[in-house]
PDB file of C-alpha atoms in Angstrom:
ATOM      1  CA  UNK A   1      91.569  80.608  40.332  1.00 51.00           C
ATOM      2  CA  UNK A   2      91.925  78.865  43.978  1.00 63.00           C
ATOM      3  CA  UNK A   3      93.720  76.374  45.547  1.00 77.00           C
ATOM      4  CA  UNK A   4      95.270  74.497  42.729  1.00 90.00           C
ATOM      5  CA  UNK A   5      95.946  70.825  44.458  1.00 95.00           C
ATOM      6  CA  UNK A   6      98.913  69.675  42.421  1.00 95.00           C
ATOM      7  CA  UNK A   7      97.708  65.923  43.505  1.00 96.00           C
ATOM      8  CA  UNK A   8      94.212  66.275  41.737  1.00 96.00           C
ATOM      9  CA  UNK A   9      94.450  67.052  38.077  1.00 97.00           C
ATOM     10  CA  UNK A  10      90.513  68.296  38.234  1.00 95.00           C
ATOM     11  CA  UNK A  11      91.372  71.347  40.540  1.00 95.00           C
ATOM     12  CA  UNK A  12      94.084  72.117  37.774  1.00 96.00           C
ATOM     13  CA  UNK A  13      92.474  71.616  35.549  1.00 95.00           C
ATOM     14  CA  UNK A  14      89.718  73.942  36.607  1.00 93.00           C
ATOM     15  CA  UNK A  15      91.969  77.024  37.636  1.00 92.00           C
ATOM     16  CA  UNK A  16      93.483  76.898  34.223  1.00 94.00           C
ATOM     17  CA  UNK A  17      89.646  77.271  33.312  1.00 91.00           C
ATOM     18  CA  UNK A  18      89.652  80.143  35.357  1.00 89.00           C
ATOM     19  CA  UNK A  19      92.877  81.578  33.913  1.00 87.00           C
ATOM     20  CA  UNK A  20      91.719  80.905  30.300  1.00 81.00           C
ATOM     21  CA  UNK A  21      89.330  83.719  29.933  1.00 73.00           C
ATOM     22  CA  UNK A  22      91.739  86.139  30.361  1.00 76.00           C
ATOM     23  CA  UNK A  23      94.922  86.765  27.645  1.00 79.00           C
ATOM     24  CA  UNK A  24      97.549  84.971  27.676  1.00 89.00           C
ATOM     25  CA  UNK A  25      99.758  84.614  30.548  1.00 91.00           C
ATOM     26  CA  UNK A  26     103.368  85.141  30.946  1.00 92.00           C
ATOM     27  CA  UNK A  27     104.799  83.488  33.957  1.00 94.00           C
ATOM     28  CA  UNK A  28     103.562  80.263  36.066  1.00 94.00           C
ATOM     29  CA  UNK A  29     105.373  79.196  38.879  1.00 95.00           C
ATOM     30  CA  UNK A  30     105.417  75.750  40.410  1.00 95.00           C
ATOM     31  CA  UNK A  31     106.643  75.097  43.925  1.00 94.00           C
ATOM     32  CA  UNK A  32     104.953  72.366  45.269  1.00 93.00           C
ATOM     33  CA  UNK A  33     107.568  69.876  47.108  1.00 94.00           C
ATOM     34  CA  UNK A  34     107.610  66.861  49.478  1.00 93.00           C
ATOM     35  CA  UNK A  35     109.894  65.693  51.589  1.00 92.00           C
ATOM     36  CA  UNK A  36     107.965  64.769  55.380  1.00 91.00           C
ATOM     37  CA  UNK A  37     104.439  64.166  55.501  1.00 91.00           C
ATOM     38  CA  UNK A  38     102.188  61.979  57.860  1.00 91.00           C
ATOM     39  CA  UNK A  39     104.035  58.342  57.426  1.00 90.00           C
ATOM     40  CA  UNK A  40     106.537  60.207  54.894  1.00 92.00           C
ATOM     41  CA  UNK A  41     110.526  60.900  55.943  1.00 92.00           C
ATOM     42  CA  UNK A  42     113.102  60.842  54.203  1.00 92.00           C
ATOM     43  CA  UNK A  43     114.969  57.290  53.371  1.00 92.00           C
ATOM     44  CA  UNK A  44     118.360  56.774  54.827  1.00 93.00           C
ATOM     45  CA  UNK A  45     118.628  53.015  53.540  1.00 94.00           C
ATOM     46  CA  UNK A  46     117.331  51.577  50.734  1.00 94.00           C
ATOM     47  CA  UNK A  47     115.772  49.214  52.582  1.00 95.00           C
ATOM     48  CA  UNK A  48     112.982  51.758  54.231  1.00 93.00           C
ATOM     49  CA  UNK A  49     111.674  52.644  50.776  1.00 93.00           C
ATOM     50  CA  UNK A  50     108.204  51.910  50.655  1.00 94.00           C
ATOM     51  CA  UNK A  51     105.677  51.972  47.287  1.00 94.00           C
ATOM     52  CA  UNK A  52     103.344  53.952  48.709  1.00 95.00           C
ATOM     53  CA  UNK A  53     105.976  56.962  49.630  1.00 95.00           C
ATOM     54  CA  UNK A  54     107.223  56.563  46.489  1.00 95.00           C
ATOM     55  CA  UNK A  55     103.876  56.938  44.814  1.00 96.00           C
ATOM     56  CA  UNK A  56     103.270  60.001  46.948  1.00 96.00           C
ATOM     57  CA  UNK A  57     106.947  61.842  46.635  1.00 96.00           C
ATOM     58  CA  UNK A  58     106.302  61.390  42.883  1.00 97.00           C
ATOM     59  CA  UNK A  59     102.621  62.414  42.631  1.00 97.00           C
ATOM     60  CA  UNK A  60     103.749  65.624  44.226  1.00 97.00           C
ATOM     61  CA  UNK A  61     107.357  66.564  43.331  1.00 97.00           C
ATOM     62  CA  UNK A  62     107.126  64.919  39.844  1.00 97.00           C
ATOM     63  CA  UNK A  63     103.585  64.188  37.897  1.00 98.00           C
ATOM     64  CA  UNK A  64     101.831  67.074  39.861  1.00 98.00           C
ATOM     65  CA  UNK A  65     104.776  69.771  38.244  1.00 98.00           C
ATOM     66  CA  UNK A  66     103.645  67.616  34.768  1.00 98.00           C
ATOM     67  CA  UNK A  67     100.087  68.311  35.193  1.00 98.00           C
ATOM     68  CA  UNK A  68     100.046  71.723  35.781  1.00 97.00           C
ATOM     69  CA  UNK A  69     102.512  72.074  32.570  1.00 97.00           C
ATOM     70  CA  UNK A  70      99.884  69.981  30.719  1.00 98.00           C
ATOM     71  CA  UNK A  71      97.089  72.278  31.640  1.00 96.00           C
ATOM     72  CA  UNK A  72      99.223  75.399  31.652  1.00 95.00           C
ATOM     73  CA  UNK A  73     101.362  75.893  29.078  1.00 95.00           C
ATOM     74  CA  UNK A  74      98.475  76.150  26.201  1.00 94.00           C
ATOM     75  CA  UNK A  75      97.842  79.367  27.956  1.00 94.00           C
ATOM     76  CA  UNK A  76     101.078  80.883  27.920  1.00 92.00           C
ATOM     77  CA  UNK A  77     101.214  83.832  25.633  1.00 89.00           C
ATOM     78  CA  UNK A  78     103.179  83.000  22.249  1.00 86.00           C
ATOM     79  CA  UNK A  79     103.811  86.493  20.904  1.00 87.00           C
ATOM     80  CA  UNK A  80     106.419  87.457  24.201  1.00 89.00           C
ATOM     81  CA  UNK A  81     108.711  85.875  26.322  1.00 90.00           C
ATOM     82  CA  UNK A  82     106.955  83.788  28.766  1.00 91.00           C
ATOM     83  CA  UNK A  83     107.879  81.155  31.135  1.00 93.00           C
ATOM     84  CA  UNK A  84     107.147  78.162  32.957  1.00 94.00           C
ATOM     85  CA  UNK A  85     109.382  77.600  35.985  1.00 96.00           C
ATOM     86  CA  UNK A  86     109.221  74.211  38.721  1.00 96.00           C
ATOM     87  CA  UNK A  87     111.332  74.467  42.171  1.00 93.00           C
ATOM     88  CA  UNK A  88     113.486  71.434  42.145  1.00 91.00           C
ATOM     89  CA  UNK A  89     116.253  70.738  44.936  1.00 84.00           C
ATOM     90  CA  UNK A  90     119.750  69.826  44.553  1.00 82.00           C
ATOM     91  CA  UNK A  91     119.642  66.533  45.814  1.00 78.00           C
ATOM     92  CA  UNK A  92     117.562  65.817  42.448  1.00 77.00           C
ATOM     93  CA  UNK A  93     121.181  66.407  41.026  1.00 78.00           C
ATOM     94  CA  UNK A  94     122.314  62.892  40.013  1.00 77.00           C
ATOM     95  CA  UNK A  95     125.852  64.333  39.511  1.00 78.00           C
ATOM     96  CA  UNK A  96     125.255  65.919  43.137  1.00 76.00           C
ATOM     97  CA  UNK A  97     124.620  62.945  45.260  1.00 74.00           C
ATOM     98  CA  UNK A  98     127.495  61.895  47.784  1.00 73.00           C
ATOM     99  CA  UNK A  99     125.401  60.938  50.475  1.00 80.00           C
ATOM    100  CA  UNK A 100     123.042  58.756  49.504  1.00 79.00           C
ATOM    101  CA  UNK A 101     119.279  58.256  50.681  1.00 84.00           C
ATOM    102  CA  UNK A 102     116.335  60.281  51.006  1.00 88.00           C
ATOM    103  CA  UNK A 103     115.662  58.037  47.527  1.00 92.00           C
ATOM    104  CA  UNK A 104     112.053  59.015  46.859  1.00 94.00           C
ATOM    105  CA  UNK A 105     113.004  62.616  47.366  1.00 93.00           C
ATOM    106  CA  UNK A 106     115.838  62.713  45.308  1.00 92.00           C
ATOM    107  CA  UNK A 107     114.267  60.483  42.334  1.00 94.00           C
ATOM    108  CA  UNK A 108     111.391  62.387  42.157  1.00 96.00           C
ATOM    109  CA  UNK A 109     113.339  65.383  42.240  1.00 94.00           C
ATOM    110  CA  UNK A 110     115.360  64.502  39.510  1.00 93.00           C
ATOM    111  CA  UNK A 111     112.299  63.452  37.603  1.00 96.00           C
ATOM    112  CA  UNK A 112     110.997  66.822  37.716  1.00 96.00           C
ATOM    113  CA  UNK A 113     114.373  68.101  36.309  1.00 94.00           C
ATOM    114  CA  UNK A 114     113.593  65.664  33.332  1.00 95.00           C
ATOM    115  CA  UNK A 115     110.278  66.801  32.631  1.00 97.00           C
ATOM    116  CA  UNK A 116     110.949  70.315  32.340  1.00 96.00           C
ATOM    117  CA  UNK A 117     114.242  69.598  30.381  1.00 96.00           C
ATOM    118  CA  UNK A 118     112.050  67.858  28.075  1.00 96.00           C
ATOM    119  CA  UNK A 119     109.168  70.468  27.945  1.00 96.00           C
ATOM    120  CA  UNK A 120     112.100  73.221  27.005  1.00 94.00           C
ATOM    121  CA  UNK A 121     112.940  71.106  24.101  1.00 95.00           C
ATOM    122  CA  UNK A 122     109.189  70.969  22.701  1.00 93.00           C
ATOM    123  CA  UNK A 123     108.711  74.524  23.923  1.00 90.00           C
ATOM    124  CA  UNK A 124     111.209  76.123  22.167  1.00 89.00           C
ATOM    125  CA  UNK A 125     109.203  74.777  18.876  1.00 88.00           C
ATOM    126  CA  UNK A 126     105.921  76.023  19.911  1.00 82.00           C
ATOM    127  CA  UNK A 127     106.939  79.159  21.681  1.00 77.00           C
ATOM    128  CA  UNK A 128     110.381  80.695  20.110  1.00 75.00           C
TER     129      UNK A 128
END
């Protein structure tokens, strides 16, 4: 299927394209993650947050994981248990934070968490 760029929903898009010809699939992993990148490190005050690490901590560790889920789970197989796992981090524990910072990390990580709590919940209609 090829690189799958979990910041461009075409190239998802397209492997799950790929993937579709075959039968069904059981299993798709997602383990993309952020945390340092080129003008990207982790927050230790609220006041280095910036908007545009924001938009990229959540367009990889958040709407990326959604993405591939939107393009992916149509072709997970129905008739058998299959499954659709994302990496997360503990720090995207809300219950688990008692240091504080790294706030784009940790919100997008905890985002994540959401999303594929709330895919299990429409899942387990579509796919008992």
């Amino acid at each position: 299927a090829g690189i799958i760029d979990v910041e461009d929903e075409a190239s998802i898009a397209n492997a799950a394209r790929a993937i579709s010809a075959e039968s069904p699939i059981d299993l798709v992993i997602v383990a993309s993650g952020l945390l340092h990148a080129e003008g990207i490190v982790p927050e230790k005050s609220y006041l280095q947050v910036s908007g545009a690490s924001f938009e990229r901590y959540f367009a990889v560790n958040a709407t990326g994981p959604m993405l591939v889920a939107k393009h992916f789970l149509p072709l997970l197989a129905k008739d058998r248990t299959s499954v659709f796992a994302a990496l997360s981090a503990r720090v995207g524990s809300i219950n688990d934070d008692r240091l504080g910072g790294w706030y784009g990390y940790r919100t997008s990580k905890a985002a994540l968490n959401m999303i594929v709590k709330t895919l299990s919940v429409e899942l387990a209609r579509t796919h008992p």
